[in-house]
Structures are given as structure tokens and as C-alpha cells.
Short mmCIF file of C-alpha atoms in Angstrom, two decimals:
data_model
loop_
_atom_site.label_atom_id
_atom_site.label_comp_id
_atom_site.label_asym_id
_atom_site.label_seq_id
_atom_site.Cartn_x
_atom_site.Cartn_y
_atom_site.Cartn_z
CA UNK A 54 0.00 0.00 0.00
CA UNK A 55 1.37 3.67 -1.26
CA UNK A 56 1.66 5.83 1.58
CA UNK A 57 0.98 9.66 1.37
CA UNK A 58 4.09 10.88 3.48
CA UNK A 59 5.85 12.11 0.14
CA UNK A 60 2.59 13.70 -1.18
CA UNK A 61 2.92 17.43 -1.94
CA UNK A 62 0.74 19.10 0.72
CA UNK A 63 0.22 15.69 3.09
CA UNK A 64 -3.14 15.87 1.83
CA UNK A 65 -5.42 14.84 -1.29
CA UNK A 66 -7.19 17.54 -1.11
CA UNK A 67 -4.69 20.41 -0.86
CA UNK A 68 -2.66 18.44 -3.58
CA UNK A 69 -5.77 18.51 -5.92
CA UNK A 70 -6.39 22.47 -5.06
CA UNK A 71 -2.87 23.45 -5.72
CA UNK A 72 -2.44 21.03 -8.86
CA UNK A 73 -5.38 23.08 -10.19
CA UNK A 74 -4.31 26.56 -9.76
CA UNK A 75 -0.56 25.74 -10.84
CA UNK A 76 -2.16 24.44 -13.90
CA UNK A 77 -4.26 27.53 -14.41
CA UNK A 78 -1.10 29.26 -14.12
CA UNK A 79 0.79 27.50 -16.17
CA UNK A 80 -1.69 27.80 -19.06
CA UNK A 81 -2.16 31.70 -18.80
CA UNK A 82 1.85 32.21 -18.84
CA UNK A 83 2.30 29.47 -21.59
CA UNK A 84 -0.60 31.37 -23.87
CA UNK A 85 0.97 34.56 -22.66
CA UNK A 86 4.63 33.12 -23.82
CA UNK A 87 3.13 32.00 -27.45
CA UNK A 88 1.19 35.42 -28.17
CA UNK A 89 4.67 37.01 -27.46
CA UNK A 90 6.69 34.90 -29.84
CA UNK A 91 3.83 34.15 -32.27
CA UNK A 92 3.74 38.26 -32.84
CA UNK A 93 7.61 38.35 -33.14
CA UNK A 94 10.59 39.29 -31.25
CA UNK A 95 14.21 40.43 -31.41
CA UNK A 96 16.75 40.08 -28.64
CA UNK A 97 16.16 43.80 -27.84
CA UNK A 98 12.86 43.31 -26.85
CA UNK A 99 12.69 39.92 -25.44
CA UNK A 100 15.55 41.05 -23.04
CA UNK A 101 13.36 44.60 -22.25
CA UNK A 102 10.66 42.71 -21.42
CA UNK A 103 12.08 39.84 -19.38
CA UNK A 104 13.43 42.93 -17.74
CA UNK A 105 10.81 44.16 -16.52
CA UNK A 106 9.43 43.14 -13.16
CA UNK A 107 5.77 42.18 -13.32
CA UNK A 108 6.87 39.63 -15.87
CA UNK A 109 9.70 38.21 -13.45
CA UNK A 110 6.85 37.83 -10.77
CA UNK A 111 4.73 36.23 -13.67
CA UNK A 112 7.34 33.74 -14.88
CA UNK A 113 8.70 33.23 -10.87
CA UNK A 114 5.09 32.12 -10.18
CA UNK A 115 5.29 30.00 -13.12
CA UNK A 116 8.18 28.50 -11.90
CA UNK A 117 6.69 28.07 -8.78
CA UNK A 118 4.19 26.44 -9.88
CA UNK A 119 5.52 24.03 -12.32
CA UNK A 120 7.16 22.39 -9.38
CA UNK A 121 4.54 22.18 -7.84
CA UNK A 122 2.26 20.45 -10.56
CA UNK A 123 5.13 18.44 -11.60
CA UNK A 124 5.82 17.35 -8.22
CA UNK A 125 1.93 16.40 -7.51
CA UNK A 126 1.68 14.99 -10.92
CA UNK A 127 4.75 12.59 -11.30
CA UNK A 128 3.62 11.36 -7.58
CA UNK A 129 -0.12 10.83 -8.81
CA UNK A 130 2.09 8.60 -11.79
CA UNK A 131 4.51 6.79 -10.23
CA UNK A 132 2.36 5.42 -6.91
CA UNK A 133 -0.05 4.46 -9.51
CA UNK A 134 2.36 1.78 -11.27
CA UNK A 135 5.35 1.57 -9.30
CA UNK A 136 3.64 -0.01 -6.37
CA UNK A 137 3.91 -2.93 -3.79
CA UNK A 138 0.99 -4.69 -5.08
CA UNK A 139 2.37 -4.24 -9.11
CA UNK A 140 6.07 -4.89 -7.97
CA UNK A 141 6.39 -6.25 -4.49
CA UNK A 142 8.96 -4.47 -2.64
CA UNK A 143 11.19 -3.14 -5.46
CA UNK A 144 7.97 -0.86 -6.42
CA UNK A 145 8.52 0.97 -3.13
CA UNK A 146 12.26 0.96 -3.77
CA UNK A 147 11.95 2.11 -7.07
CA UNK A 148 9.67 4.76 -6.41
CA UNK A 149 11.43 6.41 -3.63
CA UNK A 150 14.85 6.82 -6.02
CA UNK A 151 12.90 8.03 -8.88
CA UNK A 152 10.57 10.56 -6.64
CA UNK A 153 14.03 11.77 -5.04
CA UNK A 154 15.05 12.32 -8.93
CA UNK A 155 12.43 13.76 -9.77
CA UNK A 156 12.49 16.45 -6.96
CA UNK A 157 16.40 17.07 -7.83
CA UNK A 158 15.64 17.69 -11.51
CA UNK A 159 12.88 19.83 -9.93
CA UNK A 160 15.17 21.96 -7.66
CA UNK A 161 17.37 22.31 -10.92
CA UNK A 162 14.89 23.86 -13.15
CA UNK A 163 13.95 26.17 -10.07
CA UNK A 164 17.58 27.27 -9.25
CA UNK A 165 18.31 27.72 -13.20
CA UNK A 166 14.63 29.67 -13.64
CA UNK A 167 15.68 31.65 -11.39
CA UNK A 168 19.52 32.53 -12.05
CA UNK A 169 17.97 33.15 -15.97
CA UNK A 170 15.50 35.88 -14.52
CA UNK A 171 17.85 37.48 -12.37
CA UNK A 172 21.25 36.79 -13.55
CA UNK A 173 21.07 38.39 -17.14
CA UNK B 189 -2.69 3.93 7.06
CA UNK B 190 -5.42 1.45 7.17
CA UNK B 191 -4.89 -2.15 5.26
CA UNK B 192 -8.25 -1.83 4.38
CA UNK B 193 -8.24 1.00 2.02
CA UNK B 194 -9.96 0.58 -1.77
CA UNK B 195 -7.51 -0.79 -4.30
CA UNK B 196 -7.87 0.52 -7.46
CA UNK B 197 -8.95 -2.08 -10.27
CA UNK B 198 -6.51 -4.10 -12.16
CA UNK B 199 -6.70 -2.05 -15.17
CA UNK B 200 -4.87 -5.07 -17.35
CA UNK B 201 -8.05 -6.84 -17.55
CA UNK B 202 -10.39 -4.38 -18.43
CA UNK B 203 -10.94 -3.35 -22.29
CA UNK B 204 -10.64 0.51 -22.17
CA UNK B 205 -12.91 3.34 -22.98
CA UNK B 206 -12.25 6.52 -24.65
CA UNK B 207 -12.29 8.24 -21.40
CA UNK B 208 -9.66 6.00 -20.17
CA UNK B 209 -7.09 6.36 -22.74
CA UNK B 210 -7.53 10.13 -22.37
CA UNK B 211 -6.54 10.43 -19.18
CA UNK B 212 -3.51 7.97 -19.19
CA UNK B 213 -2.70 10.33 -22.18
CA UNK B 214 -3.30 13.42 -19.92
CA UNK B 215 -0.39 11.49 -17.65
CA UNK B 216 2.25 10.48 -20.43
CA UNK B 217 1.89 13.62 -21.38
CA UNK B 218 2.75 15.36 -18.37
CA UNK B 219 5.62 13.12 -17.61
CA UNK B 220 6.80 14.07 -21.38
CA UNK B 221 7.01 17.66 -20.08
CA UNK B 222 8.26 17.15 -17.02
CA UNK B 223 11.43 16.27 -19.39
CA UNK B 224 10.45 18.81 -21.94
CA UNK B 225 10.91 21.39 -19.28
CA UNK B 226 14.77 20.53 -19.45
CA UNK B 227 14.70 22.33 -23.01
CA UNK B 228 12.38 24.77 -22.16
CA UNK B 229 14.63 26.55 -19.86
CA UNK B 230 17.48 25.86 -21.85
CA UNK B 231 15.96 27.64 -24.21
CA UNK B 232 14.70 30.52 -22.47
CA UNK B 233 18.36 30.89 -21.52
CA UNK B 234 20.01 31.03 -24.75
CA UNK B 235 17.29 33.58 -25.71
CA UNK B 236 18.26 36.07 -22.47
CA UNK B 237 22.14 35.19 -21.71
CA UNK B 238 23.18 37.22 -24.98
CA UNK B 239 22.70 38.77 -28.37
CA UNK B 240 24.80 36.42 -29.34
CA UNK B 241 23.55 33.04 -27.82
CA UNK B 242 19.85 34.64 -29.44
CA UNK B 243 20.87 34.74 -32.50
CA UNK B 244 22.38 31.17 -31.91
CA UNK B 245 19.42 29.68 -30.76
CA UNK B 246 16.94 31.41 -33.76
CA UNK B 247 19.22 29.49 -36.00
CA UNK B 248 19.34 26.18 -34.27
CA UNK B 249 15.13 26.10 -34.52
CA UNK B 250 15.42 26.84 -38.30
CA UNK B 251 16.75 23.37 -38.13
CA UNK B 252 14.57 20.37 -39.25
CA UNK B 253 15.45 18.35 -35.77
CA UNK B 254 14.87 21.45 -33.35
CA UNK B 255 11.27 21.89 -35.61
CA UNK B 256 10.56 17.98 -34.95
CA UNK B 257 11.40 18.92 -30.84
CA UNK B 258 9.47 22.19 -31.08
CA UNK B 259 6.63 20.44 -32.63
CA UNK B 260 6.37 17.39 -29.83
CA UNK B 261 6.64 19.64 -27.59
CA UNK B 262 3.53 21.76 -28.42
CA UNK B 263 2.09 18.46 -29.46
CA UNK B 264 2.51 17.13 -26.01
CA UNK B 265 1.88 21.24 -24.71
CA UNK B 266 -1.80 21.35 -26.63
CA UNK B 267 -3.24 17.80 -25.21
CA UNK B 268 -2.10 18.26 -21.79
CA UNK B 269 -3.71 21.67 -21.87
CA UNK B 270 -6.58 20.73 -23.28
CA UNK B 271 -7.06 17.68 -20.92
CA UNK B 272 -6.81 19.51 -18.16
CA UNK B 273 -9.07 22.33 -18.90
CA UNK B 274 -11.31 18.87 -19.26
CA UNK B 275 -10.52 18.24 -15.96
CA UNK B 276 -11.64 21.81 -14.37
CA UNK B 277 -14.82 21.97 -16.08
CA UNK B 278 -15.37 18.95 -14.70
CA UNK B 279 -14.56 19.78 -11.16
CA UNK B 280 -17.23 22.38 -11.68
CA UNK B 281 -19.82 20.21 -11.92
CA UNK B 282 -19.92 19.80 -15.51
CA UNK B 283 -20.17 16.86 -18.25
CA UNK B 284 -19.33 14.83 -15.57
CA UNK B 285 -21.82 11.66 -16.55
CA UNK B 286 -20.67 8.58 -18.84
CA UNK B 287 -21.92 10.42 -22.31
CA UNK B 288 -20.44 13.87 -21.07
CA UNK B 289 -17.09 12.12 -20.00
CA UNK B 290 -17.14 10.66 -23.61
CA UNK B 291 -18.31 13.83 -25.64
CA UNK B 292 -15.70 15.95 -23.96
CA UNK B 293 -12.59 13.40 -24.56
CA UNK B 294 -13.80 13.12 -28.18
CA UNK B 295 -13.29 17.02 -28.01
CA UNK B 296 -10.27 17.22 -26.57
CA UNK B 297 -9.08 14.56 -29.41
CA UNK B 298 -10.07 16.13 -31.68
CA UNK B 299 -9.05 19.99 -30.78
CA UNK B 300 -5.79 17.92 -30.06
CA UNK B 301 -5.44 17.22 -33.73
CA UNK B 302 -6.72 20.66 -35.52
CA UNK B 303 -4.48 22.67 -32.71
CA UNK B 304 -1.04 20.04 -33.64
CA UNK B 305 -1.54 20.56 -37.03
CA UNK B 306 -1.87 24.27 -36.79
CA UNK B 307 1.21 24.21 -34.61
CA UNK B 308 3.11 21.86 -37.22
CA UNK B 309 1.54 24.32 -40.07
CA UNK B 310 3.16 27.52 -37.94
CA UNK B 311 6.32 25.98 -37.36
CA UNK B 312 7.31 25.26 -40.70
#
């Protein structure tokens, strides 16, 4: 039996609340991300407009949130199918190292987000 | 935790529906951009570190592999969207009987398709 210790928010319900507004999120800075591109750019004003600082809060929360969903989402995946009853104990094994992956590749998107918006 | 807790069905056995295959879909293709994400901010790196790496990265996705990427990725961007804005209208209550749940997978199948194209169209 999959145990909910490594759940997001220790709870179904906050993981289902916060997997929904991440995702709202998401979509509104993805559509915002395609208008921008779709109507054309040059460096110039790509750079002046990652510059400015609305946009670094918009693409922070983003951020933010893609961890979040990921997190919530890869969980919801792998104690699904990588599971005692599928896999005996290797499924709990298993799951743990890729979960712990998963969060590192997580904390490396985060930390490189963030050194993009602030380090240029 | 309880030993007694529900255990989901063995899904192996059963023949699935539409709705079904949508929403393992939904999941492969979040797990796709969960590893999509890697390029994603690779990219929006090359685009702010420098004039230079800008211009760089314009002419890498003028390639035809970067334009096979790009168009996965929007591929797997559309469907995931478009799945989950499934899943909210459902949490508000709505299409969520047998026939709705079937209707609005159909939809997202097929807005999946006309959007990819489009995409694919855009992109090269």
C-alpha cells in the first residue's frame, strides 16, 4: 500500500487544489509566452521585457508552480504503477529513487529559472 | 494507514474506454514535459544570456530536428492543456456523466489534432 508521506501538501485535497491553480497558471503564462513569440521578437525586446518586473513575478510564479504540478503529478504517476501490489517491494524501492530524482531535476529547473531571470 | 483501504482495479483486464485512454494520455503527457521542461529553460536561456547566444538559438530552430522537438513539444503542450481544462470543467460540476465524459474526450481529441496541425503548419 502507497503511503501519502511524500505527497505534496500531506493531503489529497490540498494536492488537488494546488495542482489546479498551478495548472491555471501554467496555461495563462504558456498562452501569454506564445502570443509574445507568435507576434515576433528580437533580442532587444525579449531582453526589455524579461526585464521588466511584473513579468519576473509572472514567470517566478510559473516556476513556482511548475514544481509544484510536476511534483503532484509525477507522484499521482509513479504510486499508480510503481507499487507494492504491481512490484512487491522493489515498487517501493523504485519509487522512492525516482521521486528523489524527480524532486532534484525539480530543484534544478527552479535554481536555473531563477539565475535566468535574475542573472542576465 | 489502514490495510483496508480501496484498491484501485486491475486495469490489465479491463478493455478501455475513450475516457480512459484520455486520461492515461493526460499522464504520459505530463511526464513528457516534465522532461520537456529541461529544453524549455534551456531555451529561455540562450534567448536572455546574450545577443549572441539569441541569435544562436533562432538558427538552431530553423533546423529540421529542433522543428521535430518544437513540434512534440507543443504536441505534447496542446493535449495536456486541453485535458486539463477537461478536468476543471469537470470539477465544476460539468459533463461529468458517462456520455459527457465521452463527448468531452472526443473534443479534446479532436481539438488535439486541428491545434497540432496548426502548430506543425506555424512551425514550418
Amino acid at each position: 500500500m502507497v503511503t501519502t508521506v511524500t505527497s505534496f501538501g500531506r493531503n489529497g485535497l490540498s494536492d488537488w487544489l494546488i495542482q489546479r491553480v498551478s495548472g491555471v497558471v501554467l496555461l495563462a503564462y504558456t498562452l501569454f509566452i506564445l502570443w509574445t513569440v507568435a507576434t515576433g521578437v528580437d533580442y532587444a525586446s525579449w531582453k526589455a521585457l524579461f526585464d521588466q518586473t511584473w513579468l519576473k513575478v509572472f514567470s517566478l510564479m510559473a516556476l513556482l508552480s511548475l514544481v509544484a504540478h510536476a511534483w503532484i503529478g509525477m507522484w499521482a504517476v509513479l504510486t499508480d504503477y510503481l507499487t507494492e501490489r504491481l512490484m512487491g517491494t522493489t515498487g517501493n524501492v523504485l519509487r522512492l529513487i525516482l521521486q528523489l530524482l524527480i524532486a532534484l531535476v525539480l530543484f534544478v529547473y527552479m535554481v536555473w529559472g531563477v539565475q535566468i531571470l535574475w542573472g542576465y | 494507514m489502514s490495510e483496508k483501504r480501496p484498491v484501485n482495479l486491475d486495469i490489465g483486464s479491463i478493455r478501455l474506454p475513450i475516457t480512459a485512454w484520455v486520461s492515461i494520455a493526460h499522464r504520459a503527457s505530463g511526464v513528457f514535459l516534465f522532461v520537456a521542461t529541461a529544453f524549455l529553460v534551456w531555451a529561455l536561456d540562450a534567448s536572455l544570456r546574450s545577443a549572441e547566444s539569441f541569435a544562436a538559438l533562432q538558427q538552431l530552430l530553423t533546423g529540421p530536428v529542433a522543428k521535430v522537438v518544437l513540434w512534440a513539444i507543443s504536441a505534447g503542450l496542446i493535449y495536456h492543456s486541453l485535458a486539463g481544462v477537461r478536468h476543471l470543467v469537470m470539477d465544476f460540476g460539468i459533463a461529468e456523466s458517462m456520455p459527457g465524459g465521452v463527448l468531452s474526450a472526443r473534443i479534446v481529441i479532436g481539438l488535439t489534432v486541428v491545434l497540432t496541425l496548426l502548430a506543425g503548419w506555424w512551425i514550418w
